[in-house]
Tab-separated table of C-alpha atoms and ligand atoms in Angstrom:
chain	number	residue	atom	x	y	z
A	1	GLU	CA	45.610	-80.572	-105.808
A	2	ALA	CA	45.162	-77.489	-103.662
A	3	GLU	CA	46.117	-75.228	-106.553
A	4	THR	CA	43.624	-76.782	-108.974
A	5	ASP	CA	40.927	-76.555	-106.278
A	6	ARG	CA	41.747	-72.887	-105.771
A	7	LEU	CA	41.467	-72.169	-109.485
A	8	TRP	CA	38.316	-74.244	-109.899
A	9	SER	CA	36.571	-72.339	-107.119
A	10	GLN	CA	37.261	-69.116	-109.035
A	11	VAL	CA	35.964	-70.278	-112.413
A	12	LYS	CA	33.130	-72.521	-111.239
A	13	PRO	CA	30.524	-69.730	-111.232
A	14	LEU	CA	31.190	-69.193	-114.937
A	15	TYR	CA	30.687	-72.892	-115.598
A	16	ASP	CA	27.539	-73.083	-113.490
A	17	GLY	CA	26.011	-70.251	-115.501
A	18	LEU	CA	26.930	-71.803	-118.810
A	19	HIS	CA	25.723	-75.249	-117.730
A	20	CYS	CA	22.362	-73.844	-116.675
A	21	TYR	CA	22.034	-71.994	-119.974
A	22	ALA	CA	22.987	-75.083	-122.004
A	23	ARG	CA	20.537	-77.273	-120.070
A	24	GLY	CA	17.780	-74.806	-120.901
A	25	LYS	CA	18.639	-74.916	-124.596
A	26	LEU	CA	18.898	-78.708	-124.621
A	27	GLN	CA	15.602	-78.921	-122.777
A	28	SER	CA	13.827	-76.887	-125.456
A	29	GLU	CA	15.328	-79.172	-128.079
A	30	TYR	CA	14.749	-82.568	-126.454
A	31	GLY	CA	12.059	-81.963	-123.836
A	32	LYS	CA	11.833	-81.993	-120.048
A	33	GLU	CA	11.641	-85.744	-119.834
A	34	LEU	CA	15.115	-86.265	-121.213
A	35	VAL	CA	16.604	-83.060	-119.825
A	36	PRO	CA	14.904	-82.398	-116.487
A	37	ASP	CA	15.256	-79.212	-114.423
A	38	GLY	CA	17.962	-79.175	-111.780
A	39	LYS	CA	19.448	-82.540	-112.764
A	40	PRO	CA	22.674	-83.593	-114.498
A	41	VAL	CA	22.378	-83.486	-118.288
A	42	PRO	CA	22.739	-86.677	-120.390
A	43	ALA	CA	26.368	-86.522	-121.513
A	44	HIS	CA	25.732	-87.640	-125.081
A	45	LEU	CA	23.771	-84.509	-125.940
A	46	PHE	CA	26.801	-82.216	-126.042
A	47	GLY	CA	28.155	-83.243	-129.430
A	48	ASN	CA	31.431	-84.587	-128.059
A	49	MET	CA	32.314	-88.091	-126.846
A	50	TRP	CA	33.368	-86.760	-123.454
A	51	ALA	CA	31.060	-83.723	-123.325
A	52	GLN	CA	34.322	-81.869	-122.769
A	53	GLN	CA	33.787	-79.086	-125.281
A	54	TRP	CA	30.421	-78.040	-126.616
A	55	ASN	CA	31.314	-76.259	-129.834
A	56	ASN	CA	29.635	-78.967	-131.920
A	57	ILE	CA	26.231	-77.962	-130.563
A	58	TYR	CA	26.870	-74.270	-131.083
A	59	ASP	CA	23.821	-74.119	-133.359
A	60	LEU	CA	21.686	-75.044	-130.321
A	61	LEU	CA	23.494	-72.696	-127.968
A	62	GLU	CA	23.595	-69.685	-130.277
A	63	PRO	CA	22.029	-66.784	-128.356
A	64	TYR	CA	20.927	-64.711	-131.392
A	65	SER	CA	20.061	-67.195	-134.031
A	66	GLY	CA	21.290	-66.437	-137.511
A	67	VAL	CA	22.566	-62.884	-136.977
A	68	SER	CA	26.084	-63.748	-138.085
A	69	ASN	CA	28.003	-66.618	-139.601
A	70	LEU	CA	30.931	-67.761	-137.457
A	71	ASP	CA	31.812	-70.931	-139.333
A	72	VAL	CA	35.211	-70.997	-141.016
A	73	THR	CA	34.753	-74.553	-142.340
A	74	ALA	CA	32.798	-73.540	-145.430
A	75	GLU	CA	35.433	-70.965	-146.330
A	76	LEU	CA	38.262	-73.497	-145.929
A	77	LYS	CA	36.424	-75.963	-148.154
A	78	LYS	CA	35.566	-73.405	-150.759
A	79	GLN	CA	39.188	-72.359	-151.010
A	80	GLY	CA	40.361	-75.954	-151.253
A	81	TYR	CA	42.444	-75.986	-148.090
A	82	ASP	CA	44.062	-79.390	-147.562
A	83	ALA	CA	46.081	-80.727	-144.607
A	84	LYS	CA	49.350	-79.214	-145.836
A	85	ARG	CA	47.895	-75.794	-146.436
A	86	MET	CA	46.187	-75.729	-143.050
A	87	THR	CA	49.514	-76.577	-141.427
A	88	GLU	CA	51.240	-73.856	-143.445
A	89	SER	CA	48.600	-71.396	-142.365
A	90	ALA	CA	49.491	-72.177	-138.736
A	91	GLU	CA	53.215	-71.952	-139.511
A	92	LEU	CA	52.703	-68.513	-141.052
A	93	PHE	CA	51.159	-67.208	-137.848
A	94	TYR	CA	54.220	-68.266	-135.844
A	95	VAL	CA	56.557	-66.908	-138.519
A	96	SER	CA	54.709	-63.578	-138.297
A	97	LEU	CA	55.827	-63.455	-134.647
A	98	GLY	CA	59.474	-63.989	-135.558
A	99	PHE	CA	59.612	-67.770	-135.126
A	100	PRO	CA	61.575	-69.664	-137.798
A	101	GLU	CA	60.060	-71.675	-140.611
A	102	LEU	CA	59.530	-75.336	-139.769
A	103	PRO	CA	62.491	-77.568	-140.682
A	104	ASP	CA	62.254	-79.764	-143.799
A	105	SER	CA	62.348	-82.830	-141.565
A	106	PHE	CA	59.054	-81.706	-140.015
A	107	TRP	CA	57.367	-81.857	-143.404
A	108	GLU	CA	59.048	-85.135	-144.358
A	109	ARG	CA	58.344	-86.987	-141.112
A	110	SER	CA	55.029	-85.685	-139.825
A	111	MET	CA	51.778	-87.508	-140.444
A	112	LEU	CA	49.209	-84.934	-141.515
A	113	THR	CA	46.544	-87.175	-143.022
A	114	ARG	CA	45.047	-90.578	-142.281
A	115	PRO	CA	47.103	-93.248	-144.052
A	116	ARG	CA	45.137	-95.488	-146.393
A	117	ASP	CA	47.179	-98.640	-145.891
A	118	ARG	CA	47.146	-99.115	-142.117
A	119	GLU	CA	45.349	-98.448	-138.859
A	120	VAL	CA	46.730	-95.548	-136.855
A	121	ASP	CA	45.646	-93.664	-133.781
A	122	CYS	CA	44.478	-90.419	-135.323
A	123	TYR	CA	44.226	-88.409	-132.103
A	124	ALA	CA	46.274	-85.260	-132.703
A	125	SER	CA	49.631	-84.995	-130.918
A	126	ALA	CA	53.043	-83.333	-131.201
A	127	TRP	CA	56.342	-85.139	-130.785
A	128	ASN	CA	59.840	-83.956	-129.916
A	129	ILE	CA	61.882	-86.920	-131.060
A	130	ASP	CA	65.476	-86.150	-130.140
A	131	GLY	CA	65.614	-82.743	-128.455
A	132	LYS	CA	67.727	-81.596	-131.379
A	133	GLY	CA	65.143	-80.311	-133.789
A	134	ASP	CA	63.522	-83.506	-135.052
A	135	VAL	CA	59.956	-82.406	-134.333
A	136	ARG	CA	56.812	-83.887	-135.825
A	137	ILE	CA	53.072	-83.866	-135.512
A	138	LYS	CA	50.616	-86.658	-135.989
A	139	GLN	CA	47.120	-85.564	-136.921
A	140	CYS	CA	44.540	-86.714	-139.429
A	141	ILE	CA	43.706	-83.239	-140.626
A	142	GLN	CA	40.350	-82.721	-142.231
A	143	THR	CA	39.181	-79.492	-143.738
A	144	THR	CA	37.268	-78.159	-140.743
A	145	GLU	CA	37.567	-75.195	-138.447
A	146	GLU	CA	38.086	-77.522	-135.473
A	147	ASP	CA	41.072	-79.179	-137.152
A	148	LEU	CA	42.441	-75.775	-138.143
A	149	TYR	CA	42.472	-74.737	-134.489
A	150	THR	CA	44.021	-78.058	-133.490
A	151	VAL	CA	46.918	-77.774	-135.918
A	152	TYR	CA	47.690	-74.287	-134.558
A	153	HIS	CA	47.586	-75.909	-131.117
A	154	GLU	CA	50.007	-78.680	-132.071
A	155	LEU	CA	52.450	-76.222	-133.620
A	156	GLY	CA	52.495	-74.432	-130.260
A	157	HIS	CA	54.221	-77.540	-128.851
A	158	ILE	CA	56.550	-77.738	-131.839
A	159	TYR	CA	57.615	-74.104	-131.554
A	160	TYR	CA	58.180	-74.519	-127.809
A	161	ASN	CA	60.392	-77.552	-128.598
A	162	LEU	CA	62.333	-75.613	-131.215
A	163	SER	CA	62.670	-72.549	-128.972
A	164	TYR	CA	64.401	-74.385	-126.130
A	165	VAL	CA	66.541	-76.610	-128.328
A	166	ASP	CA	69.732	-74.900	-127.063
A	167	GLN	CA	68.921	-75.516	-123.398
A	168	PRO	CA	70.630	-78.415	-121.615
A	169	TYR	CA	68.543	-81.558	-121.941
A	170	LEU	CA	67.056	-81.307	-118.444
A	171	PHE	CA	65.825	-77.789	-119.116
A	172	GLN	CA	64.069	-78.740	-122.336
A	173	GLY	CA	60.453	-78.624	-121.313
A	174	GLY	CA	57.537	-76.372	-120.529
A	175	ALA	CA	57.912	-73.977	-117.564
A	176	HIS	CA	55.167	-76.237	-116.290
A	177	ASP	CA	52.934	-78.662	-118.172
A	178	GLY	CA	50.186	-76.070	-118.497
A	179	PHE	CA	52.533	-73.702	-120.312
A	180	HIS	CA	53.175	-76.289	-123.001
A	181	GLU	CA	49.477	-76.745	-123.639
A	182	ALA	CA	48.792	-73.006	-123.566
A	183	ILE	CA	51.134	-71.848	-126.356
A	184	GLY	CA	49.040	-72.879	-129.337
A	185	ASP	CA	45.801	-72.048	-127.566
A	186	THR	CA	47.096	-68.539	-126.928
A	187	ILE	CA	47.569	-68.219	-130.670
A	188	ASN	CA	44.031	-69.586	-131.158
A	189	LEU	CA	42.728	-66.676	-129.071
A	190	SER	CA	44.279	-64.330	-131.619
A	191	MET	CA	42.338	-65.889	-134.517
A	192	THR	CA	39.864	-63.027	-134.447
A	193	GLU	CA	37.668	-61.635	-137.208
A	194	GLY	CA	40.492	-59.228	-137.980
A	195	TYR	CA	43.006	-62.029	-138.356
A	196	LEU	CA	40.675	-64.191	-140.427
A	197	ALA	CA	40.028	-61.247	-142.714
A	198	SER	CA	43.726	-60.591	-143.207
A	199	VAL	CA	44.379	-64.188	-144.286
A	200	GLY	CA	41.270	-64.325	-146.462
A	201	LEU	CA	39.298	-66.716	-144.257
A	202	LEU	CA	36.543	-64.455	-142.982
A	203	PRO	CA	33.282	-66.423	-143.215
A	204	LYS	CA	30.756	-65.037	-145.687
A	205	GLY	CA	27.934	-63.410	-143.788
A	206	MET	CA	29.935	-62.648	-140.659
A	207	LYS	CA	28.514	-59.460	-139.162
A	208	SER	CA	29.718	-57.137	-136.510
A	209	SER	CA	27.055	-56.095	-134.044
A	210	ARG	CA	26.435	-56.493	-130.351
A	211	GLU	CA	24.436	-59.655	-131.059
A	212	ALA	CA	27.159	-61.080	-133.277
A	213	LEU	CA	29.686	-60.435	-130.531
A	214	ILE	CA	27.593	-62.198	-127.888
A	215	ASN	CA	27.283	-65.125	-130.296
A	216	ARG	CA	31.018	-65.280	-130.753
A	217	GLN	CA	31.652	-65.122	-127.027
A	218	MET	CA	29.176	-67.966	-126.517
A	219	LYS	CA	31.157	-69.977	-129.033
A	220	VAL	CA	34.381	-69.295	-127.146
A	221	ALA	CA	32.626	-70.194	-123.874
A	222	SER	CA	31.420	-73.469	-125.398
A	223	GLU	CA	35.057	-74.426	-125.925
A	224	LYS	CA	36.886	-72.774	-123.079
A	225	ILE	CA	34.508	-72.603	-120.133
A	226	ALA	CA	32.713	-75.863	-120.896
A	227	PHE	CA	36.080	-77.620	-120.749
A	228	LEU	CA	37.171	-76.549	-117.252
A	229	PRO	CA	35.506	-79.228	-115.072
A	230	PHE	CA	36.541	-82.014	-117.424
A	231	GLY	CA	40.089	-80.649	-117.453
A	232	LYS	CA	40.102	-80.964	-113.709
A	233	LEU	CA	38.389	-84.274	-113.155
A	234	VAL	CA	40.470	-86.577	-115.380
A	235	ASP	CA	43.495	-86.406	-113.107
A	236	GLN	CA	41.359	-86.274	-110.026
A	237	TRP	CA	40.205	-89.728	-111.057
A	238	ARG	CA	43.715	-90.833	-111.993
A	239	TRP	CA	45.321	-89.530	-108.793
A	240	GLY	CA	42.652	-91.442	-106.883
A	241	VAL	CA	43.565	-94.600	-108.778
A	242	PHE	CA	47.284	-94.107	-108.160
A	243	SER	CA	46.854	-93.416	-104.434
A	244	GLY	CA	44.478	-96.316	-103.959
A	245	ALA	CA	41.656	-94.042	-102.802
A	246	ILE	CA	39.741	-95.369	-105.814
A	247	PRO	CA	40.019	-99.193	-105.729
A	248	PRO	CA	39.809	-101.249	-108.945
A	249	GLU	CA	36.282	-102.427	-108.172
A	250	LYS	CA	35.141	-98.779	-108.232
A	251	TYR	CA	37.007	-97.476	-111.272
A	252	ASN	CA	33.964	-96.781	-113.401
A	253	GLU	CA	31.675	-95.753	-110.577
A	254	ALA	CA	34.197	-93.181	-109.334
A	255	TRP	CA	34.599	-91.825	-112.877
A	256	TRP	CA	30.884	-91.126	-113.194
A	257	GLU	CA	30.746	-89.655	-109.713
A	258	LEU	CA	33.319	-87.085	-110.806
A	259	ARG	CA	31.534	-86.483	-114.086
A	260	ARG	CA	28.335	-85.756	-112.175
A	261	LYS	CA	29.998	-83.655	-109.513
A	262	TYR	CA	32.133	-81.435	-111.740
A	263	GLN	CA	30.588	-81.460	-115.198
A	264	GLY	CA	26.988	-82.016	-114.164
A	265	VAL	CA	26.556	-84.729	-116.771
A	266	GLU	CA	25.262	-88.256	-116.539
A	267	ALA	CA	25.381	-91.489	-118.528
A	268	GLN	CA	22.112	-92.073	-120.316
A	269	ILE	CA	22.312	-95.843	-120.018
A	270	ALA	CA	23.342	-97.817	-116.935
A	271	ARG	CA	27.088	-98.240	-116.497
A	272	SER	CA	28.791	-100.948	-114.442
A	273	GLU	CA	32.251	-102.131	-113.524
A	274	ALA	CA	32.164	-104.223	-116.691
A	275	ASP	CA	32.623	-100.887	-118.470
A	276	PHE	CA	35.816	-98.859	-118.360
A	277	ASP	CA	34.749	-95.457	-119.586
A	278	PRO	CA	37.898	-93.513	-118.567
A	279	GLY	CA	39.781	-95.771	-120.996
A	280	ALA	CA	37.899	-94.143	-123.869
A	281	LYS	CA	39.775	-90.906	-123.289
A	282	TYR	CA	43.017	-90.947	-125.292
A	283	HIS	CA	45.141	-89.508	-122.507
A	284	VAL	CA	44.293	-92.228	-119.976
A	285	PRO	CA	45.634	-95.319	-121.804
A	286	GLY	CA	48.133	-92.997	-123.536
A	287	ASN	CA	49.490	-91.913	-120.130
A	288	THR	CA	49.370	-88.193	-120.921
A	289	PRO	CA	48.839	-86.062	-117.822
A	290	TYR	CA	45.645	-84.026	-117.969
A	291	THR	CA	45.850	-81.277	-115.347
A	292	ARG	CA	48.011	-79.489	-117.904
A	293	TYR	CA	44.877	-78.724	-119.943
A	294	PHE	CA	43.002	-77.370	-116.963
A	295	LEU	CA	45.925	-75.077	-116.156
A	296	SER	CA	46.315	-74.110	-119.810
A	297	PHE	CA	42.669	-73.064	-120.058
A	298	VAL	CA	43.363	-70.556	-117.277
A	299	LEU	CA	46.870	-69.498	-118.303
A	300	GLN	CA	46.204	-68.910	-121.993
A	301	PHE	CA	43.988	-65.961	-121.132
A	302	GLN	CA	46.747	-64.460	-118.979
A	303	PHE	CA	49.219	-64.936	-121.825
A	304	HIS	CA	46.817	-63.427	-124.332
A	305	ARG	CA	46.204	-60.363	-122.176
A	306	ALA	CA	49.927	-59.842	-121.521
A	307	LEU	CA	50.880	-60.229	-125.177
A	308	CYS	CA	48.135	-57.847	-126.255
A	309	GLU	CA	49.465	-55.310	-123.778
A	310	ALA	CA	52.966	-55.849	-125.128
A	311	ALA	CA	51.578	-55.237	-128.604
A	312	GLY	CA	50.220	-51.902	-127.373
A	313	PHE	CA	46.642	-53.007	-127.935
A	314	THR	CA	44.183	-50.940	-125.921
A	315	GLY	CA	40.759	-52.056	-127.214
A	316	PRO	CA	38.618	-54.877	-125.815
A	317	LEU	CA	40.630	-58.061	-125.445
A	318	HIS	CA	38.341	-60.178	-127.639
A	319	GLU	CA	39.288	-57.983	-130.593
A	320	CYS	CA	43.017	-58.320	-130.064
A	321	SER	CA	45.152	-60.408	-132.374
A	322	ILE	CA	48.903	-60.485	-131.963
A	323	TYR	CA	49.300	-61.717	-135.550
A	324	GLY	CA	52.334	-60.045	-137.091
A	325	ASN	CA	53.248	-58.131	-133.948
A	326	GLU	CA	56.966	-57.929	-133.425
A	327	GLU	CA	57.036	-56.937	-129.768
A	328	ALA	CA	54.469	-59.540	-128.684
A	329	GLY	CA	56.450	-62.080	-130.699
A	330	ARG	CA	59.700	-61.112	-129.022
A	331	ARG	CA	58.224	-61.433	-125.523
A	332	PHE	CA	56.612	-64.776	-126.328
A	333	ARG	CA	59.794	-66.168	-127.917
A	334	GLU	CA	61.844	-65.054	-124.924
A	335	MET	CA	59.668	-67.048	-122.552
A	336	LEU	CA	59.635	-70.141	-124.751
A	337	ALA	CA	63.424	-70.105	-125.149
A	338	GLN	CA	63.843	-70.455	-121.366
A	339	GLY	CA	62.151	-73.846	-121.339
A	340	VAL	CA	62.091	-75.127	-117.781
A	341	SER	CA	65.382	-73.474	-116.781
A	342	GLN	CA	63.568	-71.049	-114.440
A	343	PRO	CA	60.788	-71.627	-111.907
A	344	TRP	CA	57.452	-71.228	-113.692
A	345	GLN	CA	56.459	-68.391	-111.376
A	346	ASP	CA	59.424	-66.398	-112.701
A	347	ALA	CA	58.490	-67.145	-116.305
A	348	LEU	CA	54.900	-66.135	-115.618
A	349	GLU	CA	55.933	-62.941	-113.855
A	350	LYS	CA	58.292	-61.947	-116.624
A	351	LEU	CA	55.536	-62.164	-119.218
A	352	THR	CA	52.462	-61.145	-117.244
A	353	GLY	CA	53.677	-59.285	-114.164
A	354	THR	CA	52.089	-61.740	-111.733
A	355	ARG	CA	53.380	-64.899	-110.055
A	356	GLN	CA	49.938	-66.446	-109.674
A	357	MET	CA	47.700	-68.252	-112.075
B	401	LIG	N1	46.558	-82.749	-128.650
B	401	LIG	C1	45.227	-82.181	-128.506
B	401	LIG	C2	44.849	-82.383	-127.033
B	401	LIG	O1	45.809	-81.774	-126.414
B	401	LIG	C3	44.373	-82.897	-129.463
B	401	LIG	C4	43.058	-82.330	-129.794
B	401	LIG	O2	42.648	-81.304	-129.252
B	401	LIG	O3	42.411	-82.970	-130.656
B	401	LIG	O4	44.776	-83.577	-126.620
B	402	LIG	N1	43.431	-81.509	-126.628
B	402	LIG	C1	42.873	-81.813	-125.355
B	402	LIG	C2	41.874	-82.938	-125.478
B	402	LIG	O1	41.313	-83.145	-126.510
B	402	LIG	C3	42.238	-80.590	-124.727
B	402	LIG	O2	41.324	-79.974	-125.590
B	402	LIG	O3	41.598	-83.607	-124.531
B	403	ZN	ZN1	48.561	-80.185	-126.688
């Protein structure tokens, strides 16, 4: 708890700035009545069920409207990308770093599209079935940029699983939970204009200019900075439930208190204890820890910087892609192969030179 508080206090100013900016933009769209000055923002305006990432309202947040096209979706559609090809595109990135091709069993046993004959939970996830190489993902992949990023994310788990397959069973795991979540996201940070161009996915009308760059960084902020308070508060709520500090008759009230306090968002209609809003977040009924995402959203930038240095990249970090870089690949693979056999501080130090997140 102390560690997440320490990290939150460092990144909070970034969030506060972004939140203020977003409220201003939402206010011009919907008016002062609905989005008043200095008050929490109605959560449903952010284009995401949990207001956890704001990329779906990028068109509202865009600082320089129309100067560049950042949307990969149209390109994917035009080129007829389906679920399999999007997964292969992710695989190719990992292969370019020296990781192996995915085993046949992955392709036979994964669920990449929504089945027509039954109800399934479509929320994307990665599964290590036996610790011996039977790895699978479950995702209902649609031809969108968001799903493209997510499949790269899921393969991060799969390649971690495959990398530590020779470790004793107890050492098969992420150095800490945040590492596991950060692998694929680190790759996501390398999906730059340069990378997209080299795989033929550069959106038509993408420009390079100072304004285009600010736009792109706003888009990254809408995913990465917007997420931080939500990443923190889910387990803050859950730890409160487990310790008894949040009693059953306050489950929903405490949830919205945290949402207000950290995210600065509010329910637009009255909630009561007859509602159980935390239950609408996959990871809560699914019993997936959540602090891992908060930690990952800090760590992935440390990984990205270290790997770019390993690749000998000297330009601005937002232009760096480690795609196809042998040395970055070697360093990354080395860390993944260790699993949880070393303290995470050692793993972090070996890759980044620091023991602190
Ligand atoms: N597995 C991802 C998340 O870690 C799914 C997603 O981003 O859709 O929960
Ligand atoms: N995949 C995680 C979630 O959707 C973090 O983005 O909650
Ligand atoms: Zn994940």
